[in-house]
Tab-separated table of C-alpha atoms in Angstrom:
chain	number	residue	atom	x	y	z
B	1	UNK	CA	103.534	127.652	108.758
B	2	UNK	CA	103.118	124.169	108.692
B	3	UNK	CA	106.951	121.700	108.490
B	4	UNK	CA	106.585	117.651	107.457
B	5	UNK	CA	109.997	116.399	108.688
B	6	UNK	CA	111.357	113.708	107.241
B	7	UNK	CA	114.574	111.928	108.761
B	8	UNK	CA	115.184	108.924	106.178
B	9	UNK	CA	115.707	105.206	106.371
B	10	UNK	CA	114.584	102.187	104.606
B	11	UNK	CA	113.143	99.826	107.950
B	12	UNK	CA	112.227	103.002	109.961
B	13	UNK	CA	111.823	106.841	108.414
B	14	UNK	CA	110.793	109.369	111.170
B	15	UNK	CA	108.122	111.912	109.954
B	16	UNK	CA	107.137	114.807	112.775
B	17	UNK	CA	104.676	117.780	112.073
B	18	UNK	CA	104.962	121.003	113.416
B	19	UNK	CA	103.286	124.551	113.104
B	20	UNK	CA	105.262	127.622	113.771
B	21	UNK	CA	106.984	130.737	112.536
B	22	UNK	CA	110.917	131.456	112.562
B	23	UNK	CA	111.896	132.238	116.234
B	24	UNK	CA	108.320	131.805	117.901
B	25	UNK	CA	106.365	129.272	119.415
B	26	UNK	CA	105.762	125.978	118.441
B	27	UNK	CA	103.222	123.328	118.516
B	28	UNK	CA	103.701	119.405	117.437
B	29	UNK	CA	100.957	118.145	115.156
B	30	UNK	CA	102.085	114.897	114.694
B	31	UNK	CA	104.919	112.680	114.784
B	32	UNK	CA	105.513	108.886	113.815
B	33	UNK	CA	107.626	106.368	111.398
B	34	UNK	CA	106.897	104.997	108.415
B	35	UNK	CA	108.567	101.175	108.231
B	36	UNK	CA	108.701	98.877	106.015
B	37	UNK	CA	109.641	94.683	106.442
B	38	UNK	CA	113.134	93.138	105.568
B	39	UNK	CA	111.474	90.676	104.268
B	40	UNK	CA	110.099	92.574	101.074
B	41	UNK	CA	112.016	93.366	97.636
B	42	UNK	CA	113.758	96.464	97.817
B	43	UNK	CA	111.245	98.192	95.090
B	44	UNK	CA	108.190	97.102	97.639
B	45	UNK	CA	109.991	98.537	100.743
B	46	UNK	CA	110.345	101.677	98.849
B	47	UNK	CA	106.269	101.512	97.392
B	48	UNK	CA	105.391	100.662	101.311
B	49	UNK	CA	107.191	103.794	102.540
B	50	UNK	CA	106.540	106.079	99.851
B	51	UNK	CA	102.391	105.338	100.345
B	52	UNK	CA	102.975	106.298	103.911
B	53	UNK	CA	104.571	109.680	103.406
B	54	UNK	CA	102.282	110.317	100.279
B	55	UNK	CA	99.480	109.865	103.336
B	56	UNK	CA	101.381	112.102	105.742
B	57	UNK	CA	101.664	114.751	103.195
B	58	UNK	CA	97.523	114.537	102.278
B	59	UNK	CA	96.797	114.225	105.855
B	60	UNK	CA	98.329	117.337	107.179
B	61	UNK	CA	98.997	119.237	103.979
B	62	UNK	CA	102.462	120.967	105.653
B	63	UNK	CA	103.413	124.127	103.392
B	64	UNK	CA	107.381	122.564	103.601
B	65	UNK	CA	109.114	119.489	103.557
B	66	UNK	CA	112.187	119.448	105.273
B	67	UNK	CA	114.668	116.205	104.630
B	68	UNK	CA	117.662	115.296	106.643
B	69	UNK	CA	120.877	115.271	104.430
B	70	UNK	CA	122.259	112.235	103.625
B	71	UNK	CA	126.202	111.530	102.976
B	72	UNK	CA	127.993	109.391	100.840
B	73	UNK	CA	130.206	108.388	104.286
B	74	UNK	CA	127.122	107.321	106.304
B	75	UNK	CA	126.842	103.667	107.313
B	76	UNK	CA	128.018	102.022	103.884
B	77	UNK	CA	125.752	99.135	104.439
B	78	UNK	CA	122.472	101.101	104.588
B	79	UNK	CA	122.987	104.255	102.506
B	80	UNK	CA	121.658	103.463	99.494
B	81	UNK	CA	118.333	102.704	100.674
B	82	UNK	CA	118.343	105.686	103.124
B	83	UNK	CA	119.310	108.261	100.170
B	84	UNK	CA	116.626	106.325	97.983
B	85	UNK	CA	114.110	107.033	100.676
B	86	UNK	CA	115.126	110.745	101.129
B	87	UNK	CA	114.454	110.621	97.410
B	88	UNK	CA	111.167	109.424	97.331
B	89	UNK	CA	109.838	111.894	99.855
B	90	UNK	CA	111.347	114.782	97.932
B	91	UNK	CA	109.678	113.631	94.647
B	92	UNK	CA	106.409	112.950	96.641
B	93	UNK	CA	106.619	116.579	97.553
B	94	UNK	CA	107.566	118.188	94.506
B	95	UNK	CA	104.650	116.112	92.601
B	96	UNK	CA	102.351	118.324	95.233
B	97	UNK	CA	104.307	121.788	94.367
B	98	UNK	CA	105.048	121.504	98.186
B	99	UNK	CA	108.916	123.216	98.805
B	100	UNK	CA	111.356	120.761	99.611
B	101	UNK	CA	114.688	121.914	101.560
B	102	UNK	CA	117.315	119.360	103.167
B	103	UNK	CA	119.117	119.868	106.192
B	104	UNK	CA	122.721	118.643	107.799
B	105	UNK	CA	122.671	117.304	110.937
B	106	UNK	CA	124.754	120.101	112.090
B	107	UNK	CA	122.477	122.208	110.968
B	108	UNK	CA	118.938	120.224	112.839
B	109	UNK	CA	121.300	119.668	116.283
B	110	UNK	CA	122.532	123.408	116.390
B	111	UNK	CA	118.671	124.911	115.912
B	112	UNK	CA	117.288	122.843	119.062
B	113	UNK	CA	120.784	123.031	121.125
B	114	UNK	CA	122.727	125.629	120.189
B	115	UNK	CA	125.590	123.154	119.126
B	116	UNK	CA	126.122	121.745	115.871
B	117	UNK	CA	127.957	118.728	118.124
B	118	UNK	CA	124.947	117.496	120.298
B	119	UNK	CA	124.521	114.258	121.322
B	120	UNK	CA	121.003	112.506	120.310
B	121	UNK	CA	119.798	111.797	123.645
B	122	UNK	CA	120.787	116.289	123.961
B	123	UNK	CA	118.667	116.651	120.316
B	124	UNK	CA	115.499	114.520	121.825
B	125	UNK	CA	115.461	116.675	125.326
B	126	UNK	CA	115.237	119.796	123.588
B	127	UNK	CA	112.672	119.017	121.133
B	128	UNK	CA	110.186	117.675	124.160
B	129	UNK	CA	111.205	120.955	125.794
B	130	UNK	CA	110.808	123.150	122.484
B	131	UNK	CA	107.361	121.224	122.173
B	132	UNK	CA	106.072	121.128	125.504
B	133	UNK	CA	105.620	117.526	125.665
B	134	UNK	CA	105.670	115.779	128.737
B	135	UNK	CA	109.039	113.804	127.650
B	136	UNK	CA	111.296	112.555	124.859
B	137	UNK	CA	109.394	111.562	121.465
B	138	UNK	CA	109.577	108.099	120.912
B	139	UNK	CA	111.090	105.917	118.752
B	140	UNK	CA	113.886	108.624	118.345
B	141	UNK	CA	113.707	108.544	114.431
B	142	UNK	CA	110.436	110.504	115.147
B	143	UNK	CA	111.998	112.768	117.451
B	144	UNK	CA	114.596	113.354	115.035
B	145	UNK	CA	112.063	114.111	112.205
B	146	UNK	CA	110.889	116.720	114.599
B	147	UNK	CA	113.678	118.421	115.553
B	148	UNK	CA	114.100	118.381	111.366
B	149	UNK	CA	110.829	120.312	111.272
B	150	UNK	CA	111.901	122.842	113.702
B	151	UNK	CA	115.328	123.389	112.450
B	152	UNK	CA	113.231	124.409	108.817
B	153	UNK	CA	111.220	126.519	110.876
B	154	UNK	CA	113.184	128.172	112.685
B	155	UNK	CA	116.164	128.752	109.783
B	156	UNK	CA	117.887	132.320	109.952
B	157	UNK	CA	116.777	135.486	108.032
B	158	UNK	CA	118.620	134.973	104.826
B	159	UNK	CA	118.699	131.184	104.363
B	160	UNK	CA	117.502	129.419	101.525
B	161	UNK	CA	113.746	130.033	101.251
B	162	UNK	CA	113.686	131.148	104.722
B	163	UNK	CA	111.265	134.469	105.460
B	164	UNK	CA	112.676	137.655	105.186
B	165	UNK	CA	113.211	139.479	108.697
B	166	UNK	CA	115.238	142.860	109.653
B	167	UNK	CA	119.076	141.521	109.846
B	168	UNK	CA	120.761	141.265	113.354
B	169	UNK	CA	117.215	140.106	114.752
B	170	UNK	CA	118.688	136.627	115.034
B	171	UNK	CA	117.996	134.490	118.330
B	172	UNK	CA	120.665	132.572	119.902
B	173	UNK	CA	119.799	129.169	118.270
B	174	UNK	CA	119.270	131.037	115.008
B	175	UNK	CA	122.997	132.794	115.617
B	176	UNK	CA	124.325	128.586	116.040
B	177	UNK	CA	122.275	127.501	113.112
B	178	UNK	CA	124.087	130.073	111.162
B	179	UNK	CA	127.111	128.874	112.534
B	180	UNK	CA	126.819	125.136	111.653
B	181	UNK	CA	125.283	125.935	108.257
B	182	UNK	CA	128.522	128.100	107.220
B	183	UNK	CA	130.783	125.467	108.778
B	184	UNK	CA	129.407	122.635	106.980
B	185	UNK	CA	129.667	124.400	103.690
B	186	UNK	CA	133.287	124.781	104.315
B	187	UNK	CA	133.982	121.548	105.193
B	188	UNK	CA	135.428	120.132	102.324
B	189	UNK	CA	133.688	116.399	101.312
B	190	UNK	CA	135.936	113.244	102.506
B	191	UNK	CA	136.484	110.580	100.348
B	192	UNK	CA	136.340	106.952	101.406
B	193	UNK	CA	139.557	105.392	100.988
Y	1	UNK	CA	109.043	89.173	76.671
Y	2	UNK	CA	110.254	92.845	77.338
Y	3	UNK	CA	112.445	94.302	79.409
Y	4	UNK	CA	113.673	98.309	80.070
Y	5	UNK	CA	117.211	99.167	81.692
Y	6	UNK	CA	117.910	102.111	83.791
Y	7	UNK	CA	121.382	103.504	84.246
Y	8	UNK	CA	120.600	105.371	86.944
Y	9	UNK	CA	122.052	108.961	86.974
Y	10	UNK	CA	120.633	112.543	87.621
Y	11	UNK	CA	122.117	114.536	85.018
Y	12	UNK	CA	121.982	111.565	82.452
Y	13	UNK	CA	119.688	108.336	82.880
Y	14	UNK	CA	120.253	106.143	80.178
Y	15	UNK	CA	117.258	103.754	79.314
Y	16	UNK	CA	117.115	100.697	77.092
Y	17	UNK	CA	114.385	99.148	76.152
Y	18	UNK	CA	114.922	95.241	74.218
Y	19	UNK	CA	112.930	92.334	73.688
Y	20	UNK	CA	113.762	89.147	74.002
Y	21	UNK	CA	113.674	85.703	75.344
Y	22	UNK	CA	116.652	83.565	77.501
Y	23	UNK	CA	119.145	82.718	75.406
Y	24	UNK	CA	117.638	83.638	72.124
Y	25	UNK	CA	117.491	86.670	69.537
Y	26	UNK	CA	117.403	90.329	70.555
Y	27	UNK	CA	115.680	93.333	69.365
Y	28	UNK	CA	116.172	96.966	70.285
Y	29	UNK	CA	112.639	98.481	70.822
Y	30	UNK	CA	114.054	102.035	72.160
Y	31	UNK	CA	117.148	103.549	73.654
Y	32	UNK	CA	117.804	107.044	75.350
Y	33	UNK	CA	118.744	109.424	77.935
Y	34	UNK	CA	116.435	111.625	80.325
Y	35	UNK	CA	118.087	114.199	81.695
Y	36	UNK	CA	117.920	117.174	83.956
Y	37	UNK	CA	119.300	120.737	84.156
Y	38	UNK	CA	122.019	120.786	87.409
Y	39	UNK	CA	120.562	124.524	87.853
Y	40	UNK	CA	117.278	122.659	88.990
Y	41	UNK	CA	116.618	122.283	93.130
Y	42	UNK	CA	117.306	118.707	93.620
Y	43	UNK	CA	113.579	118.062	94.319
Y	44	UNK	CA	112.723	119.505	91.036
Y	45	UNK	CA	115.408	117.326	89.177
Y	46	UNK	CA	113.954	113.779	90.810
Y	47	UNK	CA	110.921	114.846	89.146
Y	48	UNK	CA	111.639	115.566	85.936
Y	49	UNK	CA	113.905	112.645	85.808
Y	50	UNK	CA	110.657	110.588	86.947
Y	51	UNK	CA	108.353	112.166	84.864
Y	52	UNK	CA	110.738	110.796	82.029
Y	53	UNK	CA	110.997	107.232	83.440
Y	54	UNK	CA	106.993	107.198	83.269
Y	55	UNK	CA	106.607	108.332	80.254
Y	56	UNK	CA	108.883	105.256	78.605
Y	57	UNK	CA	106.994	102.925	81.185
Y	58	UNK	CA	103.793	104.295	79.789
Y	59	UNK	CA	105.317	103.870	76.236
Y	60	UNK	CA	106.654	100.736	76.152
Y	61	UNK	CA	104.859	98.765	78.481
Y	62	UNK	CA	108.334	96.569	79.865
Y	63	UNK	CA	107.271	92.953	81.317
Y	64	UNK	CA	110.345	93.634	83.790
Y	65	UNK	CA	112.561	96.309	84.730
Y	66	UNK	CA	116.437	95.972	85.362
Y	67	UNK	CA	118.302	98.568	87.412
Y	68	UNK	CA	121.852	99.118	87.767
Y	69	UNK	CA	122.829	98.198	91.285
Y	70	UNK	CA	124.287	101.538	93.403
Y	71	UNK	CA	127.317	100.944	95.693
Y	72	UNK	CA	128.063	103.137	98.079
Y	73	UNK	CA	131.719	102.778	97.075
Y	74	UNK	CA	131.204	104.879	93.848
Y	75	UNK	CA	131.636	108.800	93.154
Y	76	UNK	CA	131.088	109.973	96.494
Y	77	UNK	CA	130.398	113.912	94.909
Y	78	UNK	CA	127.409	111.783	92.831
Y	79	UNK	CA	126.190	108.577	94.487
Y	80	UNK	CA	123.319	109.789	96.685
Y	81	UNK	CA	121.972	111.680	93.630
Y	82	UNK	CA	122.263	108.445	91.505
Y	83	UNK	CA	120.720	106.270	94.274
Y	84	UNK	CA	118.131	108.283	94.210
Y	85	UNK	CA	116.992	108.162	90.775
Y	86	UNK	CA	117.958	104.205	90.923
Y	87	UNK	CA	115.053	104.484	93.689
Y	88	UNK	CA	112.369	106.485	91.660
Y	89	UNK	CA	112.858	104.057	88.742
Y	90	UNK	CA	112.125	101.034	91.251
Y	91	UNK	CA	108.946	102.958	92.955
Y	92	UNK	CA	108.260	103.907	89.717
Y	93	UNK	CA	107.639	99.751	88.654
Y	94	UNK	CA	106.536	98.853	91.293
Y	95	UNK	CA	103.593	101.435	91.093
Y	96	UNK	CA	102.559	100.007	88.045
Y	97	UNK	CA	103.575	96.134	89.512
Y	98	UNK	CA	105.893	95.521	87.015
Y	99	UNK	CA	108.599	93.296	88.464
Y	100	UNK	CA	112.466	95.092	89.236
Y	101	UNK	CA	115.474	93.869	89.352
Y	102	UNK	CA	119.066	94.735	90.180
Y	103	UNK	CA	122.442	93.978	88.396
Y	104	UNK	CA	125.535	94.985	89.472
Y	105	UNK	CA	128.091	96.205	86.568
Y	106	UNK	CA	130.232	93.110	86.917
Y	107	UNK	CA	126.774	91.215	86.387
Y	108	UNK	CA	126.114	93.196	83.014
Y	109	UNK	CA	129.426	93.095	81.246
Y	110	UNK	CA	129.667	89.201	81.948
Y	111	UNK	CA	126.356	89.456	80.202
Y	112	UNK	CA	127.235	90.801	77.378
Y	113	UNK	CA	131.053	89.869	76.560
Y	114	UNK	CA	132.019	87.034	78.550
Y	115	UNK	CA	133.631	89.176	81.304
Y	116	UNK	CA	132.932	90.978	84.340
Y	117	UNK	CA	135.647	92.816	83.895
Y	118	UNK	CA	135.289	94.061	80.235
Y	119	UNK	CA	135.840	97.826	79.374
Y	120	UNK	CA	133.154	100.128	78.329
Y	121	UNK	CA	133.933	100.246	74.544
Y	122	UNK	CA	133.898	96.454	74.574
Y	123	UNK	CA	130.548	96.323	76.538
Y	124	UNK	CA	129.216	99.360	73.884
Y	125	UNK	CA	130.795	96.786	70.844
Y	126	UNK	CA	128.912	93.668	71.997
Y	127	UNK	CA	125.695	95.558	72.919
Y	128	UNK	CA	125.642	96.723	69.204
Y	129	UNK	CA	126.408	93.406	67.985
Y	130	UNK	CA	124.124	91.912	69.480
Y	131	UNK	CA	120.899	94.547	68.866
Y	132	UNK	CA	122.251	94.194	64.826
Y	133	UNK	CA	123.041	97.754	65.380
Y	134	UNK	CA	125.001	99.370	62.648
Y	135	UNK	CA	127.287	101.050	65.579
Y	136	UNK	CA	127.908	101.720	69.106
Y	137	UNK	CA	124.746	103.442	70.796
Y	138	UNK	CA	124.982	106.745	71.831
Y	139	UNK	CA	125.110	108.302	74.429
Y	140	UNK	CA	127.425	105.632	76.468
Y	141	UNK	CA	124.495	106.273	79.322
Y	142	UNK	CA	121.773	104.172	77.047
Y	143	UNK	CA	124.210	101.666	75.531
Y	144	UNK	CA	124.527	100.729	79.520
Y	145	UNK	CA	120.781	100.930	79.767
Y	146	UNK	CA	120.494	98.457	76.696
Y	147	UNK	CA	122.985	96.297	77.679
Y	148	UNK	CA	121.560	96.057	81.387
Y	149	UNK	CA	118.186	94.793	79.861
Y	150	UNK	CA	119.952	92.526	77.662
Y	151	UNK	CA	121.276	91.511	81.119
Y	152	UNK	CA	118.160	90.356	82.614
Y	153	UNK	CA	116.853	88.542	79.180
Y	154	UNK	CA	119.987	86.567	79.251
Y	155	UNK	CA	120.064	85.810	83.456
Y	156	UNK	CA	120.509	82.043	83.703
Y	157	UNK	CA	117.775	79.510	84.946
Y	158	UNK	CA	118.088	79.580	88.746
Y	159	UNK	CA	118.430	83.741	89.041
Y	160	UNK	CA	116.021	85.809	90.860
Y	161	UNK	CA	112.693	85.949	88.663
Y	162	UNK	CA	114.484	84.141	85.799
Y	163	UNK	CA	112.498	81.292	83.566
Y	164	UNK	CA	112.821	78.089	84.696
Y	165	UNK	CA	114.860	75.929	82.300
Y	166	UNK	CA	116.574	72.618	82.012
Y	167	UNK	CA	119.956	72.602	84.308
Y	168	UNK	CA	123.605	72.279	82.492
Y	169	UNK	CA	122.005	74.821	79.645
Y	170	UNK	CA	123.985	77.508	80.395
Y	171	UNK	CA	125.251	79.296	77.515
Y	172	UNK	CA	128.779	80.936	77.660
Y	173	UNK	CA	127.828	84.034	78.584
Y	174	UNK	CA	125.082	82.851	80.981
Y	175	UNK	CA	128.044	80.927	82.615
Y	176	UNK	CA	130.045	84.280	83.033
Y	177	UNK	CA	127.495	85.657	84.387
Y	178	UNK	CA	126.425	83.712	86.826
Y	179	UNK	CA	130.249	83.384	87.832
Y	180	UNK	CA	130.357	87.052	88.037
Y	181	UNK	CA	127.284	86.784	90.299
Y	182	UNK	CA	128.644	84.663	92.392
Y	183	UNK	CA	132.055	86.660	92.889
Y	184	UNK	CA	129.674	90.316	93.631
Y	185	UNK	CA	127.883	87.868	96.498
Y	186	UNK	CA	131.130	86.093	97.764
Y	187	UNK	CA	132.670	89.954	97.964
Y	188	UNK	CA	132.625	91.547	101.406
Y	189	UNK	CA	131.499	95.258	101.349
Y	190	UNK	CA	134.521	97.796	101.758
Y	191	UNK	CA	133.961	100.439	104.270
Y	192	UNK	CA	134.801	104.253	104.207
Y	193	UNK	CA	137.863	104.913	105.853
């Protein structure tokens, strides 16, 4: 199975490739970040990124697209475009029948390290690890689009969309996946002030 | 010259479609609501909501599009979803190079009443009034849509993308808005707590 990550943003959007199957090996086809200039009008920045994940998606036809979660309490000043890019990925997937699911950061930093709490620098080590690659993926909005794809990948039995396996066969990151997925569901949603 | 408004929402998107010239007579062309089911995956709704969007493109054939501008600030449970479809309308355009713009609220009821500060029955009153319309248009979602392309016909000389005309020819209302402009640009963004 074939995962297009996608970790969202309006000047830089990671995008990583990755083959696998829940709670086996791995293999990194491709990772990168689709930018787009200050300079333009916000409806060009969007057109600019949107071509380059519509390209991603007919270059290495993944069978999933998995899309970092964005929230209303992330960096006020650069939200909007961020959820407007997450947006435009998920439509240019669903246009090409191709699943779409979206993922907390919780969720991505417990698959690669076991804790939903990871530090980025934490996140990045593991994926080069998880990948085999001789160090961290750079810039990290690629790395982060990887450890996205991985996260999808490697999703418990049970979760949304995710294959069905025999319960209690759950691997240790699986187990903390689990763990960050239920706690971030409980978590009620703050509310700026 | 022609121009379609987007209220940007995922269950309800009101569009308005009005032509019209700076300063001059109005005519409502079109006005309604695409909508999609909240039982849809949030992938799925983008695209029906897009679908919609490029069907009235195709339709109508607007010379511009005006958006409603997304703040961060608003209904934290529904912003991301709305700044997405704000986004899919803009990619949307500028697929098709039509031009976009972006009005904030306080831009829009200046517009159309005078104040930036105007309820939404009064905005709803004027936009009928001024369309000729033998009542308020329903649902409130398109009477925004209408009155946010009435909005961008009626920008004053000097505006983003607007007609050049003669200086000191501001109507009333082109005064208000450009006062209300100026306050949304003098106004420092509030941060989440």
């Amino acid at each position: 199975m074939r995962v297009l990550g996608v970790d969202p943003g309006l000047t830089r959007c990671g995008l990583g490739v990755v083959d696998g199957l829940p709670g086996r090996g791995l293999r990194m086809v491709a990772a990168g970040v689709a930018r787009s200039e200050a300079g333009l009008d916000h409806d060009q920045r969007l057109l600019v990124i949107a071509d380059q994940i519509e390209t991603w998606l007919e270059r290495h036809a993944p069978d999933a697209v998995a899309v970092e979660q964005v929230f209303a309490q992330q960096n006020v000043r650069t939200v909007t475009g961020t959820a407007q890019v997450a947006g435009v990925a998920m439509l240019a997937a669903a246009r090409r029948r191709i699943p779409v699911a979206v993922h907390t950061p919780s969720e991505v930093k417990a698959a690669v390290t076991g804790s939903g709490r990871a530090g980025k620098a934490q996140v990045q080590t593991m994926v080069a690890r998880l990948l085999g690659l001789p160090s961290r993926p750079t810039p990290a909005d690629a790395a982060d689009a990887l450890a996205l794809a991985i996260c999808h990948l490697w999703r418990p039995a049970g979760a949304l969309g995710a294959p069905q396996r025999a319960p209690g066969s759950l691997t240790a990151a699986q187990q903390a996946w689990a763990a960050a997925e239920q706690a971030a569901r409980r978590r009620p949603a703050r509310r700026p002030a």
